[in-house]
Amino acid sequence: NAGVTQTPKFQVLKTGQSMTLQCAQDMNHEYMSWYRQDPGMGLRLIHYSVGAGITDQGEVPNGYNVSRSTTEDFPLRLLSAAPSQTSVYFCASSFDRETEKLFFGSGTQLSVL
Amino acid sequence: QKEVEQDPGPLSVPEGAIVSLNCTYSNSAFQYFMWYRQYSRKGPELLMYTYSSGNKEDGRFTAQVDKSSKYISLFIRDSQPSDSATYLCAMSGGPYETSGSRLTFGEGTQLTVNP
């Protein structure tokens, strides 16, 4: 059972480049979300989705786009990378969209130079 | 001021010690309280989940919630080196459809249990 799979594990970008962080889950969870984790800031919600075709913004959505065409996949797109987006990104899913008992992926370490 | 405050540590204890990890919060609407454990270079995993005030025990772990003081705790008994990790508290105001509330995380406390 793979759970939540994130790719890539590491990525280095130059300022202005775009890229997509991939996230897939095989647990048939309706709720999926993206967080970034920074020292001293904890985990902060970027975007989330309560089902295919439905997405919404979290606490720090600027500079990121998401889409949810299938239950399994929830990619996060960086439109024009900035050094402030250097962070560790985690995708998570939950079988319980109301109380958010989250299953996390192993993370993507992103550096923007 | 952050809605959820958590001392980042680091906290270092000898094997077998009782560990107390704590969070305070300012939002009186929080009703659901969780503790996640995060090993180095891994994603967080749900450790404990409680609703409203009271205690919940699971093996060596006990979660306590005191809503009157806006204070939650996680106790680890007979701590083991395998408990070395970062512990994050998280809380929300209730079901999203009625409260519009999403999880708010603390910064995390880094714990090391020394053999």
XYZ file of N, CA and C in Angstrom, chain B residues 8-83:
228
model
N 9.851 25.229 20.518
C 10.527 24.366 19.536
C 11.633 23.489 20.118
N 12.002 23.739 21.375
C 13.066 22.959 21.984
C 14.436 23.441 21.493
N 15.425 22.550 21.357
C 15.283 21.092 21.455
C 15.193 20.599 22.899
N 14.555 19.439 23.055
C 14.389 18.792 24.340
C 15.147 17.471 24.301
N 16.028 17.264 25.289
C 16.845 16.059 25.337
C 16.613 15.380 26.675
N 16.267 14.080 26.664
C 15.972 13.351 27.899
C 16.661 11.992 27.853
N 16.883 11.374 29.019
C 17.453 10.018 29.028
C 16.367 8.986 28.773
N 16.763 7.857 28.246
C 15.829 6.751 28.010
C 15.098 6.395 29.302
N 13.796 6.161 29.194
C 12.984 5.809 30.355
C 12.315 6.989 31.032
N 12.695 8.200 30.656
C 12.112 9.396 31.267
C 10.672 9.599 30.819
N 9.920 10.353 31.627
C 8.586 10.797 31.221
C 8.752 12.150 30.522
N 8.204 12.243 29.316
C 8.325 13.461 28.520
C 6.987 14.187 28.511
N 7.046 15.498 28.670
C 5.849 16.331 28.599
C 6.040 17.361 27.498
N 5.155 17.334 26.517
C 5.178 18.290 25.409
C 3.897 19.111 25.459
N 3.987 20.399 25.176
C 2.840 21.260 25.413
C 2.611 22.262 24.290
N 1.361 22.681 24.171
C 0.979 23.771 23.260
C -0.053 24.637 23.953
N 0.017 25.922 23.689
C -1.038 26.834 24.114
C -1.665 27.443 22.873
N -2.917 27.885 23.016
C -3.598 28.462 21.867
C -4.478 29.611 22.315
N -4.853 30.439 21.350
C -5.626 31.635 21.692
C -7.064 31.584 21.178
N -7.349 30.708 20.223
C -8.670 30.657 19.604
C -9.596 29.740 20.410
N -10.550 30.320 21.097
C -11.434 29.535 21.959
C -12.382 28.647 21.159
N -12.428 28.809 19.841
C -13.298 27.980 19.007
C -12.691 26.614 18.693
N -11.417 26.423 18.961
C -10.783 25.129 18.673
C -11.450 24.020 19.484
N -11.788 22.912 18.791
C -12.452 21.786 19.438
C -11.746 20.468 19.170
N -11.038 20.373 18.048
C -10.370 19.128 17.679
C -8.872 19.322 17.859
N -8.236 18.388 18.538
C -6.831 18.536 18.892
C -6.075 17.267 18.508
N -4.936 17.471 17.856
C -4.157 16.335 17.380
C -2.682 16.518 17.716
N -1.995 15.402 17.767
C -0.530 15.397 17.846
C -0.001 14.568 16.677
N 0.949 15.149 15.961
C 1.623 14.456 14.871
C 3.089 14.264 15.261
N 3.654 13.148 14.829
C 5.074 12.866 15.036
C 5.754 12.904 13.675
N 6.906 13.568 13.626
C 7.639 13.699 12.371
C 9.088 13.286 12.578
N 9.474 12.184 11.957
C 10.872 11.770 11.968
C 11.638 12.601 10.944
N 12.951 12.665 11.140
C 13.788 13.494 10.276
C 13.620 13.107 8.809
N 13.398 14.095 7.966
C 13.268 13.936 6.511
C 12.075 13.055 6.114
N 11.056 13.029 6.978
C 9.844 12.286 6.679
C 8.640 13.207 6.835
N 7.479 12.757 6.351
C 6.252 13.506 6.573
C 5.692 13.227 7.956
N 4.908 14.138 8.510
C 4.279 13.903 9.807
C 3.304 12.730 9.742
N 3.123 12.053 10.895
C 2.133 10.978 10.992
C 1.268 11.246 12.217
N -0.014 10.987 12.086
C -0.950 11.231 13.171
C -0.685 10.281 14.326
N -0.525 10.856 15.514
C -0.201 10.068 16.699
C -1.418 9.969 17.633
N -2.039 11.111 17.916
C -3.158 11.143 18.848
C -4.198 12.135 18.343
N -5.460 11.829 18.640
C -6.566 12.705 18.240
C -7.571 12.769 19.387
N -7.929 13.985 19.789
C -8.926 14.142 20.852
C -9.922 15.214 20.453
N -11.107 15.062 21.012
C -12.162 16.040 20.768
C -12.530 16.689 22.092
N -12.543 17.997 22.112
C -12.905 18.796 23.279
C -11.943 18.520 24.437
N -12.384 18.666 25.661
C -11.493 18.525 26.819
C -11.399 17.073 27.262
N -10.367 16.791 28.089
C -10.226 15.466 28.654
C -8.925 14.812 28.282
N -8.814 13.544 28.644
C -7.610 12.759 28.404
C -7.883 11.630 27.437
N -6.834 11.242 26.723
C -6.899 10.054 25.878
C -5.571 9.331 25.980
N -5.626 8.021 26.186
C -4.407 7.234 26.366
C -4.293 6.201 25.253
N -3.066 6.021 24.768
C -2.793 4.994 23.764
C -1.396 4.455 24.032
N -1.331 3.328 24.713
C -0.034 2.752 25.052
C 0.755 3.677 25.957
N 1.958 4.048 25.532
C 2.802 4.923 26.362
C 2.457 6.399 26.198
N 1.511 6.719 25.346
C 1.177 8.102 25.031
C -0.153 8.509 25.668
N -0.173 9.706 26.260
C -1.403 10.277 26.813
C -1.529 11.714 26.331
N -2.693 12.022 25.769
C -2.978 13.389 25.343
C -3.980 14.005 26.310
N -3.707 15.234 26.710
C -4.605 15.962 27.609
C -5.003 17.287 26.969
N -6.255 17.643 27.160
C -6.749 18.929 26.669
C -7.422 19.657 27.827
N -7.022 20.890 28.061
C -7.653 21.749 29.066
C -8.145 22.995 28.336
N -9.399 22.986 27.929
C -9.927 24.102 27.145
C -10.068 25.368 27.981
N -10.276 25.213 29.272
C -10.424 26.409 30.115
C -9.132 27.203 30.171
N -7.990 26.491 30.082
C -6.683 27.157 30.096
C -6.111 27.321 28.694
N -6.796 26.787 27.682
C -6.320 26.793 26.298
C -4.924 26.169 26.234
N -4.839 24.942 26.717
C -3.538 24.279 26.921
C -3.714 22.804 26.623
N -2.831 22.257 25.752
C -2.863 20.826 25.499
C -1.484 20.237 25.745
N -1.474 18.958 26.117
C -0.218 18.290 26.454
C -0.182 16.897 25.839
N 1.022 16.441 25.582
C 1.281 15.056 25.197
C 2.333 14.516 26.149
N 2.002 13.414 26.839
C 2.944 12.763 27.742
C 3.415 11.457 27.118
N 4.700 11.220 27.204
C 5.291 9.959 26.748
C 5.926 9.295 27.955
N 5.411 8.111 28.315
C 5.992 7.364 29.437
C 7.070 6.417 28.933
N 8.028 6.120 29.801
C 9.089 5.165 29.465
C 9.649 5.465 28.063
N 10.109 6.678 27.889
C 10.548 7.118 26.561
C 11.682 6.245 26.025
N 11.682 6.054 24.710
C 12.637 5.201 24.011
C 13.397 6.016 22.966
N 14.607 5.600 22.610
C 15.330 6.309 21.544
C 14.521 6.418 20.255
N 13.648 5.440 20.003
C 12.816 5.484 18.795
C 11.753 6.580 18.854
N 11.564 7.187 20.027
C 10.639 8.322 20.152
C 11.287 9.637 19.713
